[in-house]
Amino acid sequence: MILKDKTLQNAVSPTAKAGQKQEQDVAFFLRRAFKDHKQVYVINDFKFSHNNETAQIDHLIVYTFGFILIESKSITGEVKVNNLGEWARSLNSKWSGMASPIKQVELQQKLLKEMLQDNRENILSKLFGIRQQSFGMRCWDHICAVSSNAIIDRESMPNNVSKQLVKTEFLVDKLEQLMNLKHKVVSALTFDTRPDFNEEELKSITSFLMAQLDDTKYVKEITKTEVVAEPTIAKEKDKTEAVLQCKSCGEKSDYSPQYGRYGYFIKCNKCETNTAMKMPCASCNSKNTKVSKKKETYTLSCGDCEQNTVII
């Protein structure tokens, strides 16, 4: 089941366009394979924050036995990895080093696991009503999907890295091997020692994860009634102006506008929390918005109602 499709960005540079195409290719294969699968949930472009840290996972899979994180990487030349785990790629017959996408997705996985563990009492039920379940013993895997026309030098590559590196066209085969999901009849006749999530728990996990995309706080009462807090970015009553405020302490003026990997954001001078400037349109509530800067002015533009709002 696809919970979130790939979000198209206004890519300009050739590198950004190639990266976006690779993510689109991966999303296409995931959609073809799992759009009707009741045990597999796919979230593309999953961005979340926890403990004042932010991560973006290109493709996140939640399934009966655990989680798989996929890092998409556009590589059209040759890629090598030495025995120290250092990556190199060729472009127009010239070699250059590159950051390890495996290390990158490992950091994302660590933060995701921490967030789920810290919220386990709100997400998972207790075994026999006594012992709180956790996420530590679940299956956690991460792989890197590179362009199908890449040349991978596996002879000199460490075996553990080679197992985590796959061309896009073989991605689904790799995922099915990792998940090892059997038909119900086969499962009943075999013994699988992996702890699993039941249908209710899968829905609870995915609901929690999807709630993180809207910058809302997820609260689950003992009665299992879900309560969603108000968004951390307030709006004026007339809905013609949007007011930025720190998502942590609510500060509305003492902050510094900055730009990072994920776009424009404000850094609170009181609690040092980062809050994205991008927010729903105050006029039509559409999420199809983007932030632009001209000199010292920051403007939120809506792609649906074409409303332009100065936010700083």
mmCIF file of C-alpha atoms in Angstrom:
data_model
loop_
_atom_site.group_PDB
_atom_site.id
_atom_site.type_symbol
_atom_site.label_atom_id
_atom_site.label_comp_id
_atom_site.label_asym_id
_atom_site.label_seq_id
_atom_site.Cartn_x
_atom_site.Cartn_y
_atom_site.Cartn_z
ATOM 1 C CA MET A 1 0.000 0.000 0.000
ATOM 2 C CA ILE A 2 1.395 3.419 -0.964
ATOM 3 C CA LEU A 3 0.806 5.912 1.853
ATOM 4 C CA LYS A 4 2.751 8.791 0.304
ATOM 5 C CA ASP A 5 3.882 9.246 -3.288
ATOM 6 C CA LYS A 6 7.122 10.806 -4.419
ATOM 7 C CA THR A 7 6.898 14.595 -4.100
ATOM 8 C CA LEU A 8 8.120 16.374 -7.236
ATOM 9 C CA GLN A 9 10.404 19.332 -6.594
ATOM 10 C CA ASN A 10 11.315 22.187 -8.903
ATOM 11 C CA ALA A 11 14.712 20.725 -9.743
ATOM 12 C CA VAL A 12 16.960 23.041 -11.749
ATOM 13 C CA SER A 13 20.520 21.710 -11.833
ATOM 14 C CA PRO A 14 21.348 18.573 -13.865
ATOM 15 C CA THR A 15 22.452 16.829 -10.659
ATOM 16 C CA ALA A 16 19.167 17.609 -8.887
ATOM 17 C CA LYS A 17 17.147 16.501 -11.923
ATOM 18 C CA ALA A 18 19.053 13.218 -12.129
ATOM 19 C CA GLY A 19 18.554 12.619 -8.404
ATOM 20 C CA GLN A 20 14.835 13.282 -8.653
ATOM 21 C CA LYS A 21 14.482 10.968 -11.651
ATOM 22 C CA GLN A 22 16.193 8.170 -9.727
ATOM 23 C CA GLU A 23 13.805 8.626 -6.801
ATOM 24 C CA GLN A 24 10.882 8.603 -9.244
ATOM 25 C CA ASP A 25 12.155 5.364 -10.788
ATOM 26 C CA VAL A 26 12.394 3.711 -7.374
ATOM 27 C CA ALA A 27 8.926 4.970 -6.415
ATOM 28 C CA PHE A 28 7.563 3.529 -9.682
ATOM 29 C CA PHE A 29 8.886 0.036 -8.948
ATOM 30 C CA LEU A 30 7.616 0.198 -5.368
ATOM 31 C CA ARG A 31 4.171 1.258 -6.563
ATOM 32 C CA ARG A 32 3.985 -1.517 -9.146
ATOM 33 C CA ALA A 33 4.991 -4.151 -6.605
ATOM 34 C CA PHE A 34 3.218 -3.113 -3.407
ATOM 35 C CA LYS A 35 0.297 -0.764 -4.158
ATOM 36 C CA ASP A 36 -2.215 -3.547 -3.387
ATOM 37 C CA HIS A 37 -0.142 -5.424 -0.796
ATOM 38 C CA LYS A 38 -1.887 -5.554 2.589
ATOM 39 C CA GLN A 39 1.280 -6.364 4.550
ATOM 40 C CA VAL A 40 3.562 -3.724 3.020
ATOM 41 C CA TYR A 41 3.251 0.045 3.481
ATOM 42 C CA VAL A 42 5.401 2.496 1.482
ATOM 43 C CA ILE A 43 6.128 6.113 2.415
ATOM 44 C CA ASN A 44 8.151 8.069 -0.142
ATOM 45 C CA ASP A 45 9.945 11.280 0.886
ATOM 46 C CA PHE A 46 9.531 10.688 4.609
ATOM 47 C CA LYS A 47 10.881 13.713 6.460
ATOM 48 C CA PHE A 48 10.689 13.792 10.248
ATOM 49 C CA SER A 49 12.235 15.467 13.281
ATOM 50 C CA HIS A 50 13.140 14.049 16.678
ATOM 51 C CA ASN A 51 15.205 15.439 19.541
ATOM 52 C CA ASN A 52 16.001 18.566 17.480
ATOM 53 C CA GLU A 53 17.409 16.399 14.681
ATOM 54 C CA THR A 54 15.883 16.154 11.207
ATOM 55 C CA ALA A 55 16.176 13.357 8.653
ATOM 56 C CA GLN A 56 14.676 12.605 5.268
ATOM 57 C CA ILE A 57 14.288 9.027 4.103
ATOM 58 C CA ASP A 58 13.909 8.641 0.342
ATOM 59 C CA HIS A 59 11.699 5.561 0.667
ATOM 60 C CA LEU A 60 10.496 3.885 3.869
ATOM 61 C CA ILE A 61 8.856 0.475 3.961
ATOM 62 C CA VAL A 62 6.894 -0.734 6.973
ATOM 63 C CA TYR A 63 5.882 -4.386 6.832
ATOM 64 C CA THR A 64 4.744 -7.237 9.050
ATOM 65 C CA PHE A 65 8.174 -7.928 10.533
ATOM 66 C CA GLY A 66 9.846 -4.539 10.546
ATOM 67 C CA PHE A 67 11.287 -1.716 8.491
ATOM 68 C CA ILE A 68 13.402 -1.192 5.376
ATOM 69 C CA LEU A 69 14.959 2.168 4.488
ATOM 70 C CA ILE A 70 15.948 2.811 0.871
ATOM 71 C CA GLU A 71 18.398 5.504 -0.189
ATOM 72 C CA SER A 72 18.137 6.431 -3.878
ATOM 73 C CA LYS A 73 21.364 7.432 -5.589
ATOM 74 C CA SER A 74 21.781 8.573 -9.173
ATOM 75 C CA ILE A 75 25.024 7.079 -10.502
ATOM 76 C CA THR A 76 25.421 6.776 -14.267
ATOM 77 C CA GLY A 77 29.110 5.884 -14.310
ATOM 78 C CA GLU A 78 31.074 3.333 -12.307
ATOM 79 C CA VAL A 79 31.062 3.030 -8.534
ATOM 80 C CA LYS A 80 33.683 1.451 -6.300
ATOM 81 C CA VAL A 81 33.944 0.935 -2.553
ATOM 82 C CA ASN A 82 37.250 0.028 -0.873
ATOM 83 C CA ASN A 83 37.730 -2.189 2.177
ATOM 84 C CA LEU A 84 37.370 0.838 4.467
ATOM 85 C CA GLY A 85 33.895 1.560 3.139
ATOM 86 C CA GLU A 86 35.001 4.660 1.195
ATOM 87 C CA TRP A 87 33.062 5.339 -1.992
ATOM 88 C CA ALA A 88 34.295 6.609 -5.362
ATOM 89 C CA ARG A 89 32.457 7.237 -8.626
ATOM 90 C CA SER A 90 33.472 7.957 -12.202
ATOM 91 C CA LEU A 91 32.030 10.725 -14.339
ATOM 92 C CA ASN A 92 33.294 11.346 -17.865
ATOM 93 C CA SER A 93 36.263 9.035 -17.166
ATOM 94 C CA LYS A 94 37.253 11.074 -14.079
ATOM 95 C CA TRP A 95 37.153 9.567 -10.595
ATOM 96 C CA SER A 96 36.110 11.421 -7.469
ATOM 97 C CA GLY A 97 35.185 10.502 -3.924
ATOM 98 C CA MET A 98 31.606 10.618 -2.703
ATOM 99 C CA ALA A 99 29.827 10.375 0.614
ATOM 100 C CA SER A 100 28.688 6.876 1.519
ATOM 101 C CA PRO A 101 24.907 6.565 1.005
ATOM 102 C CA ILE A 102 25.034 3.510 3.280
ATOM 103 C CA LYS A 103 26.373 5.606 6.175
ATOM 104 C CA GLN A 104 23.773 8.248 5.418
ATOM 105 C CA VAL A 105 20.852 5.836 5.601
ATOM 106 C CA GLU A 106 22.322 4.265 8.763
ATOM 107 C CA LEU A 107 22.038 7.637 10.513
ATOM 108 C CA GLN A 108 18.461 8.001 9.281
ATOM 109 C CA GLN A 109 17.623 4.540 10.574
ATOM 110 C CA LYS A 110 19.121 5.304 13.987
ATOM 111 C CA LEU A 111 17.004 8.460 14.400
ATOM 112 C CA LEU A 112 13.856 6.678 13.172
ATOM 113 C CA LYS A 113 14.370 3.844 15.640
ATOM 114 C CA GLU A 114 14.935 6.322 18.475
ATOM 115 C CA MET A 115 11.720 8.174 17.621
ATOM 116 C CA LEU A 116 9.656 4.988 17.499
ATOM 117 C CA GLN A 117 11.194 3.660 20.710
ATOM 118 C CA ASP A 118 10.496 6.901 22.560
ATOM 119 C CA ASN A 119 6.852 6.703 21.469
ATOM 120 C CA ARG A 120 6.371 2.939 21.781
ATOM 121 C CA GLU A 121 3.847 3.234 24.608
ATOM 122 C CA ASN A 122 1.636 5.361 22.354
ATOM 123 C CA ILE A 123 2.017 3.095 19.328
ATOM 124 C CA LEU A 124 2.258 -0.522 20.451
ATOM 125 C CA SER A 125 0.056 -2.428 22.853
ATOM 126 C CA LYS A 126 1.293 -4.483 25.803
ATOM 127 C CA LEU A 127 1.751 -8.231 25.572
ATOM 128 C CA PHE A 128 -0.945 -9.864 27.683
ATOM 129 C CA GLY A 129 -1.659 -6.372 28.997
ATOM 130 C CA ILE A 130 1.568 -6.447 31.049
ATOM 131 C CA ARG A 131 4.794 -6.182 29.047
ATOM 132 C CA GLN A 132 5.305 -3.171 26.805
ATOM 133 C CA GLN A 133 6.353 -4.105 23.286
ATOM 134 C CA SER A 134 9.249 -2.303 21.603
ATOM 135 C CA PHE A 135 10.897 -1.890 18.202
ATOM 136 C CA GLY A 136 14.373 -3.139 19.086
ATOM 137 C CA MET A 137 13.899 -6.797 18.182
ATOM 138 C CA ARG A 138 12.153 -6.112 14.882
ATOM 139 C CA CYS A 139 13.790 -6.504 11.492
ATOM 140 C CA TRP A 140 15.721 -3.378 10.496
ATOM 141 C CA ASP A 141 17.307 -3.250 7.047
ATOM 142 C CA HIS A 142 18.639 -0.481 4.829
ATOM 143 C CA ILE A 143 19.778 -0.583 1.215
ATOM 144 C CA CYS A 144 20.966 1.783 -1.493
ATOM 145 C CA ALA A 145 19.281 1.697 -4.913
ATOM 146 C CA VAL A 146 21.470 3.081 -7.700
ATOM 147 C CA SER A 147 20.648 3.825 -11.324
ATOM 148 C CA SER A 148 20.116 0.734 -13.465
ATOM 149 C CA ASN A 149 22.778 1.910 -15.946
ATOM 150 C CA ALA A 150 25.451 2.206 -13.254
ATOM 151 C CA ILE A 151 28.497 -0.073 -13.355
ATOM 152 C CA ILE A 152 29.153 -1.655 -9.955
ATOM 153 C CA ASP A 153 32.619 -3.042 -9.245
ATOM 154 C CA ARG A 154 31.683 -5.828 -6.839
ATOM 155 C CA GLU A 155 35.007 -7.700 -7.019
ATOM 156 C CA SER A 156 36.853 -5.237 -4.786
ATOM 157 C CA MET A 157 33.788 -4.203 -2.801
ATOM 158 C CA PRO A 158 33.324 -5.412 0.813
ATOM 159 C CA ASN A 159 30.724 -8.176 0.926
ATOM 160 C CA ASN A 160 28.465 -6.398 3.424
ATOM 161 C CA VAL A 161 28.345 -3.283 1.223
ATOM 162 C CA SER A 162 27.692 -5.346 -1.901
ATOM 163 C CA LYS A 163 24.665 -6.936 -0.220
ATOM 164 C CA GLN A 164 23.232 -3.485 0.534
ATOM 165 C CA LEU A 165 23.792 -2.074 -2.959
ATOM 166 C CA VAL A 166 21.282 -2.895 -5.681
ATOM 167 C CA LYS A 167 20.334 -1.589 -9.110
ATOM 168 C CA THR A 168 16.815 -0.167 -9.329
ATOM 169 C CA GLU A 169 15.583 -2.860 -11.724
ATOM 170 C CA PHE A 170 16.423 -5.558 -9.145
ATOM 171 C CA LEU A 171 15.118 -3.610 -6.133
ATOM 172 C CA VAL A 172 11.817 -5.469 -5.735
ATOM 173 C CA ASP A 173 13.597 -8.851 -5.864
ATOM 174 C CA LYS A 174 15.905 -7.673 -3.081
ATOM 175 C CA LEU A 175 13.013 -6.382 -0.982
ATOM 176 C CA GLU A 176 11.038 -9.607 -1.336
ATOM 177 C CA GLN A 177 14.126 -11.526 -0.245
ATOM 178 C CA LEU A 178 14.577 -9.327 2.836
ATOM 179 C CA MET A 179 10.913 -9.330 3.857
ATOM 180 C CA ASN A 180 10.405 -13.033 3.122
ATOM 181 C CA LEU A 181 6.628 -12.731 3.315
ATOM 182 C CA LYS A 182 4.898 -16.046 2.850
ATOM 183 C CA HIS A 183 1.342 -16.826 1.884
ATOM 184 C CA LYS A 184 -0.939 -17.376 4.878
ATOM 185 C CA VAL A 185 -1.286 -21.067 4.089
ATOM 186 C CA VAL A 186 2.504 -21.498 3.895
ATOM 187 C CA SER A 187 3.012 -19.448 7.067
ATOM 188 C CA ALA A 188 0.634 -21.694 8.939
ATOM 189 C CA LEU A 189 2.712 -24.740 7.975
ATOM 190 C CA THR A 190 6.098 -23.190 8.763
ATOM 191 C CA PHE A 191 7.604 -21.708 11.912
ATOM 192 C CA ASP A 192 8.874 -18.123 11.640
ATOM 193 C CA THR A 193 10.763 -16.908 14.716
ATOM 194 C CA ARG A 194 10.566 -13.243 13.753
ATOM 195 C CA PRO A 195 8.305 -11.148 16.020
ATOM 196 C CA ASP A 196 5.576 -9.628 13.894
ATOM 197 C CA PHE A 197 3.154 -6.702 13.934
ATOM 198 C CA ASN A 198 -0.519 -7.514 13.690
ATOM 199 C CA GLU A 199 -2.858 -5.556 11.425
ATOM 200 C CA GLU A 200 -3.888 -3.131 14.171
ATOM 201 C CA GLU A 201 -0.270 -2.437 15.122
ATOM 202 C CA LEU A 202 0.708 -1.792 11.503
ATOM 203 C CA LYS A 203 -2.084 0.765 11.226
ATOM 204 C CA SER A 204 -0.996 2.372 14.492
ATOM 205 C CA ILE A 205 2.648 2.592 13.358
ATOM 206 C CA THR A 206 1.842 4.030 9.941
ATOM 207 C CA SER A 207 -0.670 6.491 11.417
ATOM 208 C CA PHE A 208 2.006 7.738 13.788
ATOM 209 C CA LEU A 209 4.559 8.087 10.998
ATOM 210 C CA MET A 210 2.160 9.911 8.686
ATOM 211 C CA ALA A 211 1.285 12.313 11.501
ATOM 212 C CA GLN A 212 4.926 13.393 11.631
ATOM 213 C CA LEU A 213 4.664 14.745 8.074
ATOM 214 C CA ASP A 214 2.188 17.429 9.143
ATOM 215 C CA ASP A 215 4.348 18.757 12.002
ATOM 216 C CA THR A 216 1.676 17.718 14.459
ATOM 217 C CA LYS A 217 2.089 15.965 17.771
ATOM 218 C CA TYR A 218 0.648 12.486 17.970
ATOM 219 C CA VAL A 219 -1.064 11.473 21.199
ATOM 220 C CA LYS A 220 -2.762 8.180 21.815
ATOM 221 C CA GLU A 221 -4.998 7.808 24.854
ATOM 222 C CA ILE A 222 -5.349 4.587 26.800
ATOM 223 C CA THR A 223 -8.765 4.279 25.201
ATOM 224 C CA LYS A 224 -6.955 4.249 21.814
ATOM 225 C CA THR A 225 -8.688 7.449 20.775
ATOM 226 C CA GLU A 226 -6.274 9.433 18.610
ATOM 227 C CA VAL A 227 -5.817 13.116 19.430
ATOM 228 C CA VAL A 228 -3.879 15.412 17.129
ATOM 229 C CA ALA A 229 -2.537 18.656 18.558
ATOM 230 C CA GLU A 230 -2.873 21.965 16.782
ATOM 231 C CA PRO A 231 -0.198 22.635 14.116
ATOM 232 C CA THR A 232 2.902 24.344 15.449
ATOM 233 C CA ILE A 233 2.525 27.169 12.911
ATOM 234 C CA ALA A 234 -0.299 29.552 13.699
ATOM 235 C CA LYS A 235 -2.493 31.480 11.274
ATOM 236 C CA GLU A 236 -4.119 34.896 11.540
ATOM 237 C CA LYS A 237 -7.885 34.915 11.986
ATOM 238 C CA ASP A 238 -8.496 36.423 8.572
ATOM 239 C CA LYS A 239 -6.328 33.696 6.995
ATOM 240 C CA THR A 240 -4.575 36.170 4.741
ATOM 241 C CA GLU A 241 -1.260 36.172 6.602
ATOM 242 C CA ALA A 242 0.719 33.307 8.039
ATOM 243 C CA VAL A 243 2.728 33.830 11.203
ATOM 244 C CA LEU A 244 5.860 31.817 11.839
ATOM 245 C CA GLN A 245 6.548 30.508 15.302
ATOM 246 C CA CYS A 246 9.000 28.065 16.850
ATOM 247 C CA LYS A 247 7.516 24.571 16.833
ATOM 248 C CA SER A 248 9.115 23.853 20.216
ATOM 249 C CA CYS A 249 8.584 26.915 22.442
ATOM 250 C CA GLY A 250 6.153 28.981 20.360
ATOM 251 C CA GLU A 251 8.446 32.031 20.021
ATOM 252 C CA LYS A 252 7.099 34.323 17.259
ATOM 253 C CA SER A 253 9.788 36.986 16.821
ATOM 254 C CA ASP A 254 13.151 36.106 18.361
ATOM 255 C CA TYR A 255 14.492 33.849 15.617
ATOM 256 C CA SER A 256 16.927 33.879 12.683
ATOM 257 C CA PRO A 257 15.980 32.929 9.098
ATOM 258 C CA GLN A 258 18.361 30.395 7.564
ATOM 259 C CA TYR A 259 18.699 28.035 4.617
ATOM 260 C CA GLY A 260 19.624 24.356 4.777
ATOM 261 C CA ARG A 261 19.465 21.122 2.847
ATOM 262 C CA TYR A 262 15.680 20.942 3.139
ATOM 263 C CA GLY A 263 14.977 24.596 2.317
ATOM 264 C CA TYR A 264 14.346 27.781 4.289
ATOM 265 C CA PHE A 265 13.792 27.576 8.038
ATOM 266 C CA ILE A 266 13.973 29.683 11.187
ATOM 267 C CA LYS A 267 16.257 28.968 14.116
ATOM 268 C CA CYS A 268 14.825 29.992 17.469
ATOM 269 C CA ASN A 269 17.250 32.177 19.436
ATOM 270 C CA LYS A 270 15.691 31.040 22.710
ATOM 271 C CA CYS A 271 15.598 27.239 22.452
ATOM 272 C CA GLU A 272 17.707 26.807 19.245
ATOM 273 C CA THR A 273 15.019 24.640 17.590
ATOM 274 C CA ASN A 274 14.756 24.667 13.778
ATOM 275 C CA THR A 275 11.295 25.157 12.218
ATOM 276 C CA ALA A 276 10.576 24.961 8.490
ATOM 277 C CA MET A 277 9.164 28.098 6.844
ATOM 278 C CA LYS A 278 7.085 25.999 4.453
ATOM 279 C CA MET A 279 3.522 25.681 5.749
ATOM 280 C CA PRO A 280 -0.017 25.224 4.403
ATOM 281 C CA CYS A 281 -1.525 28.188 2.565
ATOM 282 C CA ALA A 282 -3.390 30.485 4.978
ATOM 283 C CA SER A 283 -5.966 31.237 2.286
ATOM 284 C CA CYS A 284 -6.967 27.797 0.962
ATOM 285 C CA ASN A 285 -5.070 25.493 3.361
ATOM 286 C CA SER A 286 -3.291 23.777 0.446
ATOM 287 C CA LYS A 287 0.062 22.125 1.162
ATOM 288 C CA ASN A 288 1.228 22.832 -2.395
ATOM 289 C CA THR A 289 3.351 25.782 -1.283
ATOM 290 C CA LYS A 290 6.946 26.939 -1.576
ATOM 291 C CA VAL A 291 9.101 29.599 0.057
ATOM 292 C CA SER A 292 11.189 32.099 -1.911
ATOM 293 C CA LYS A 293 13.562 34.870 -0.836
ATOM 294 C CA LYS A 294 14.188 38.277 -2.360
ATOM 295 C CA LYS A 295 16.785 40.310 -0.478
ATOM 296 C CA GLU A 296 15.552 40.143 3.140
ATOM 297 C CA THR A 297 11.947 39.231 2.337
ATOM 298 C CA TYR A 298 10.624 35.677 2.525
ATOM 299 C CA THR A 299 7.404 34.859 0.656
ATOM 300 C CA LEU A 300 5.130 31.816 0.840
ATOM 301 C CA SER A 301 3.529 31.081 -2.554
ATOM 302 C CA CYS A 302 0.582 28.737 -3.056
ATOM 303 C CA GLY A 303 0.529 26.661 -6.230
ATOM 304 C CA ASP A 304 -3.242 26.134 -6.039
ATOM 305 C CA CYS A 305 -4.859 29.491 -5.243
ATOM 306 C CA GLU A 306 -1.758 31.506 -6.295
ATOM 307 C CA GLN A 307 -1.838 33.464 -3.027
ATOM 308 C CA ASN A 308 1.506 35.092 -2.132
ATOM 309 C CA THR A 309 2.075 35.840 1.551
ATOM 310 C CA VAL A 310 5.060 37.634 3.050
ATOM 311 C CA ILE A 311 6.085 35.620 6.106
ATOM 312 C CA ILE A 312 9.257 37.550 7.041
#
